Coordinates of C-alpha atoms in Angstrom, one line a residue:
M1 CA 107.3 136.6 128.1
A2 CA 106.8 138.6 124.9
A3 CA 109.7 136.7 123.3
M4 CA 107.9 133.4 124.1
Q5 CA 104.9 134.4 121.9
Q6 CA 106.9 134.7 118.8
P7 CA 106.0 132.1 116.2
I8 CA 108.6 129.5 115.3
S9 CA 110.1 129.8 111.8
L10 CA 112.1 126.9 110.3
P11 CA 114.0 127.1 107.0
S12 CA 111.9 125.7 104.1
R13 CA 114.5 123.0 103.4
Y14 CA 113.6 121.3 106.6
F15 CA 110.0 120.6 105.4
W16 CA 111.0 117.6 103.3
R17 CA 113.2 116.2 105.9
R18 CA 110.4 116.4 108.4
F19 CA 107.9 115.0 105.9
V20 CA 110.0 112.0 105.0
A21 CA 110.8 111.4 108.7
F22 CA 107.1 111.5 109.6
A23 CA 106.2 109.1 106.7
L24 CA 108.9 106.6 107.8
D25 CA 107.8 106.7 111.4
L26 CA 104.1 106.3 110.5
F27 CA 104.9 103.3 108.4
I28 CA 106.9 101.7 111.2
F29 CA 104.4 102.3 113.9
Q30 CA 101.4 101.2 111.8
A31 CA 103.3 98.0 110.7
A32 CA 104.0 97.3 114.4
I33 CA 100.4 97.7 115.4
L34 CA 99.1 95.5 112.5
I35 CA 101.6 92.7 113.3
S36 CA 100.8 92.8 117.0
V37 CA 97.0 92.8 116.4
H38 CA 97.4 90.0 113.9
C39 CA 99.3 87.9 116.4
I40 CA 96.7 88.6 119.2
S41 CA 93.8 87.8 116.8
T42 CA 95.4 84.5 115.7
A43 CA 96.3 83.5 119.3
F44 CA 92.8 84.1 120.7
S45 CA 90.7 83.5 117.5
L46 CA 89.4 87.1 117.5
D47 CA 89.0 89.7 114.8
L48 CA 90.0 92.9 116.5
R49 CA 89.6 94.9 113.2
F50 CA 92.3 97.4 113.9
A51 CA 93.2 99.6 111.0
R52 CA 90.9 97.5 108.7
W53 CA 92.8 94.3 109.4
T54 CA 89.9 91.9 108.9
S55 CA 89.5 88.2 108.5
M56 CA 86.4 86.1 107.8
E57 CA 86.0 82.3 107.8
C58 CA 83.5 81.2 105.1
T59 CA 81.9 77.8 104.3
E60 CA 79.7 76.9 101.4
K61 CA 77.4 74.9 103.6
V62 CA 74.2 76.9 103.3
P63 CA 70.8 75.5 104.6
D64 CA 68.7 74.0 101.8
Q65 CA 65.7 76.2 102.5
L66 CA 67.8 79.3 102.2
A67 CA 69.5 78.1 99.1
K68 CA 66.1 77.4 97.4
R69 CA 64.9 80.8 98.5
I70 CA 67.9 82.4 96.8
E71 CA 67.4 80.3 93.6
T72 CA 63.8 81.3 93.5
G73 CA 64.2 85.0 94.1
W74 CA 67.4 85.4 92.0
P75 CA 67.3 82.8 89.2
L76 CA 70.5 82.5 87.1
N77 CA 70.9 83.2 83.4
P78 CA 72.7 80.5 81.3
N79 CA 76.0 82.4 81.4
E80 CA 76.1 82.9 85.1
L81 CA 77.5 81.0 88.1
R82 CA 76.6 81.4 91.7
T83 CA 78.3 80.6 95.0
N84 CA 76.5 80.9 98.4
E85 CA 78.6 81.1 101.6
I86 CA 77.9 81.5 105.3
C87 CA 80.8 83.6 106.7
E88 CA 81.6 84.0 110.4
V89 CA 83.7 86.6 112.2
R90 CA 84.4 87.0 115.9
Q91 CA 85.0 90.5 117.0
F92 CA 86.1 91.7 120.4
P93 CA 84.0 92.6 122.4
F94 CA 81.0 92.1 120.0
G95 CA 81.1 88.3 119.9
R96 CA 80.3 86.2 116.8
Q97 CA 78.6 87.6 113.7
R98 CA 77.5 85.6 110.7
Y99 CA 76.8 86.7 107.2
L100 CA 75.3 85.3 104.0
R101 CA 77.5 86.1 101.0
T102 CA 76.0 85.4 97.6
T103 CA 78.3 85.9 94.6
V104 CA 77.2 85.7 91.0
L105 CA 79.9 85.6 88.3
F106 CA 79.4 86.2 84.6
E107 CA 81.0 83.8 82.0
P108 CA 84.0 83.2 81.5
W109 CA 84.0 83.2 85.4
D110 CA 87.4 84.7 86.1
Y111 CA 88.5 87.6 88.3
V112 CA 88.4 90.1 85.5
T113 CA 84.7 89.8 84.5
P114 CA 82.0 91.7 86.4
T115 CA 80.4 90.1 89.5
Q116 CA 77.5 90.8 91.8
V117 CA 78.0 90.3 95.5
L118 CA 75.2 90.4 98.1
T119 CA 76.4 90.3 101.7
I120 CA 73.8 90.4 104.5
P121 CA 73.8 89.4 108.2
V122 CA 71.9 86.2 109.3
D123 CA 70.5 85.3 112.7
T124 CA 71.0 82.2 114.7
D125 CA 68.4 80.4 112.5
E126 CA 70.3 81.3 109.3
N127 CA 67.6 83.8 108.3
P128 CA 68.8 86.9 106.5
V129 CA 68.5 90.1 108.6
T130 CA 68.1 93.2 106.4
R131 CA 68.1 95.8 109.1
T132 CA 70.9 98.3 109.5
T133 CA 74.0 97.0 111.3
P134 CA 76.0 99.9 112.8
S135 CA 79.7 99.3 112.5
Y136 CA 80.6 99.9 116.1
S137 CA 83.6 97.7 115.8
N138 CA 85.1 99.7 113.0
L139 CA 84.5 102.9 114.9
I140 CA 86.2 101.6 118.0
S141 CA 89.1 100.1 116.1
G142 CA 89.7 103.3 114.1
I143 CA 89.8 105.4 117.2
G144 CA 91.9 102.8 119.0
N145 CA 94.4 102.6 116.1
T146 CA 94.7 106.4 116.1
V147 CA 95.3 106.6 119.8
L148 CA 98.0 103.9 119.6
I149 CA 99.8 105.8 116.9
A150 CA 99.5 109.1 118.8
L151 CA 100.9 107.4 121.9
A152 CA 103.8 105.9 120.0
F153 CA 104.8 109.3 118.5
A154 CA 104.4 111.0 121.9
C155 CA 106.5 108.5 123.7
F156 CA 109.3 108.8 121.2
S157 CA 109.1 112.6 121.0
A158 CA 108.9 113.6 124.7
K159 CA 111.8 114.7 126.9
G160 CA 114.3 114.9 124.1
R161 CA 113.8 111.5 122.6
R162 CA 113.5 110.9 118.9
T163 CA 111.7 108.5 116.6
F164 CA 113.6 106.4 114.2
G165 CA 112.7 108.8 111.3
K166 CA 113.8 111.9 113.2
A167 CA 117.1 110.2 114.2
V168 CA 117.8 109.3 110.6
Y169 CA 117.3 112.9 109.5
F170 CA 118.9 114.5 112.7
L171 CA 115.6 116.1 113.9
R172 CA 114.2 116.5 117.3
V173 CA 111.0 117.9 118.8
T174 CA 111.8 121.0 120.9
S175 CA 110.0 124.0 122.4
V176 CA 111.0 127.6 121.9
D177 CA 113.3 127.4 124.9
G178 CA 115.2 124.5 123.3
K179 CA 113.9 121.9 125.7
G180 CA 112.0 118.8 124.7
P181 CA 108.3 118.8 125.6
D182 CA 107.0 116.6 128.4
F183 CA 104.8 113.6 127.6
V184 CA 101.4 115.3 128.1
T185 CA 102.4 118.2 125.8
A186 CA 103.7 115.8 123.2
L187 CA 100.5 113.7 123.4
K188 CA 98.3 116.8 122.9
R189 CA 100.4 117.6 119.9
E190 CA 100.0 114.2 118.4
I191 CA 96.3 113.9 119.1
L192 CA 95.8 117.2 117.3
K193 CA 97.9 116.0 114.4
F194 CA 95.8 112.8 114.0
S195 CA 92.4 114.2 114.8
P196 CA 91.2 113.9 111.1
N197 CA 91.6 110.1 111.6
V198 CA 89.1 110.2 114.4
L199 CA 86.7 112.3 112.3
F200 CA 87.0 109.8 109.4
S201 CA 86.2 106.9 111.7
A202 CA 83.1 108.8 113.0
A203 CA 82.0 109.7 109.4
A204 CA 82.4 106.0 108.3
F205 CA 80.3 104.9 111.3
A206 CA 77.6 107.5 110.5
I207 CA 77.4 106.1 107.0
S208 CA 76.9 102.6 108.4
L209 CA 73.7 103.8 110.1
F210 CA 72.0 104.3 106.7
P211 CA 70.5 101.3 104.9
A212 CA 73.0 99.4 102.8
Y213 CA 70.4 98.3 100.2
P214 CA 67.3 100.0 98.8
T215 CA 64.8 97.6 100.5
E216 CA 64.6 95.7 103.8
D217 CA 62.6 92.8 102.2
F218 CA 65.0 90.0 101.4
D219 CA 63.0 88.5 98.6
A220 CA 62.5 91.9 97.0
L221 CA 66.2 92.5 97.4
L222 CA 67.0 89.2 95.5
A223 CA 64.7 90.4 92.6
I224 CA 66.5 93.7 92.5
F225 CA 69.9 92.0 92.2
H226 CA 68.5 89.7 89.5
D227 CA 67.5 92.8 87.5
G228 CA 71.2 93.9 87.5
Y229 CA 71.4 96.0 90.7
A230 CA 74.9 96.5 92.1
P231 CA 75.7 98.5 95.3
S232 CA 77.5 101.8 94.6
D233 CA 80.8 102.6 96.3
T234 CA 80.5 106.3 95.4
T235 CA 79.8 107.4 98.9
M236 CA 82.9 105.7 100.3
I237 CA 85.0 106.9 97.4
W238 CA 84.0 110.5 98.1
L239 CA 84.6 110.0 101.8
Y240 CA 88.1 108.7 101.3
G241 CA 88.8 111.6 98.8
I242 CA 87.6 114.2 101.2
W243 CA 89.4 112.6 104.1
T244 CA 92.7 112.5 102.1
V245 CA 92.5 116.1 101.2
T246 CA 91.5 117.1 104.7
I247 CA 94.2 115.1 106.4
M248 CA 97.0 116.4 104.1
A249 CA 95.9 120.0 104.7
W250 CA 95.7 119.4 108.4
W251 CA 99.2 117.9 108.6
L252 CA 100.5 121.0 106.9
L253 CA 98.9 123.3 109.4
P254 CA 101.7 122.8 112.1
F255 CA 103.7 125.1 109.9
A256 CA 101.0 127.8 110.3
E257 CA 101.4 130.5 112.8
W258 CA 98.4 129.7 115.0
K259 CA 99.3 126.2 115.8
E260 CA 102.9 126.9 116.5
R261 CA 101.8 129.5 119.0
S262 CA 99.5 127.1 120.6
F263 CA 102.0 124.4 121.4
M264 CA 105.3 126.2 120.9
I265 CA 107.0 123.1 119.7
A266 CA 108.3 122.0 116.3
S267 CA 110.8 119.5 114.8
A268 CA 114.1 121.2 114.5
P269 CA 117.6 119.9 113.6
A270 CA 119.1 118.1 116.5
K271 CA 122.1 119.7 118.1
S272 CA 125.2 117.6 118.3

């Protein structure tokens, strides 16, 4: 029993083999999920929003009353051009959601010059709704995507099986007794590995609970945009940065002693 508690130690040269194998498998599994979700979304006219795979159908047919309200509250300067659109997205299981998207471009009106974009939900009467709209769909899809990837890795790692990347680099997941872990143990290992993804989805959802704009009055919001206001992406940039650092550090922790003792499994060279 004492021998079973000894931490696993792999030669350092296996690190890069394991890292490249993992990156290859992650790319393959994520691509398979994206393609599958895209096919399902297309077949059933749904936007499942897995792994930020989003689509939105827009039309420039905006009610005259709403268009006049925008023109009054946000008049254009001579060097500006505006487009108003009503965009619709269907999300499973959240039904249909509609948005007003107002885009103002500055001359010479190309994709390089600065723009201002105001995107806000509208109700069934095409009236802008400025209240907070929690991103439940993104939370569920983020967790769902993580679970699918963890399941894929666990299925291909349990009972001596190998993923494509591990097969290429002659690696196999084994316990200290040389046997492959069962599916439950492999799944626990993968869930622990990808837990930062779940935390990221939860953090992004928490941010969506805060107001997106500095005021809930639509006419006042138009005046603010007319004065040059542009939403800041600083919060999301910081969130992505912190998440990237955290997840890279977390994925290196399987090489640490405490985690190896907890699961007693690691990727080792496959025996011929």
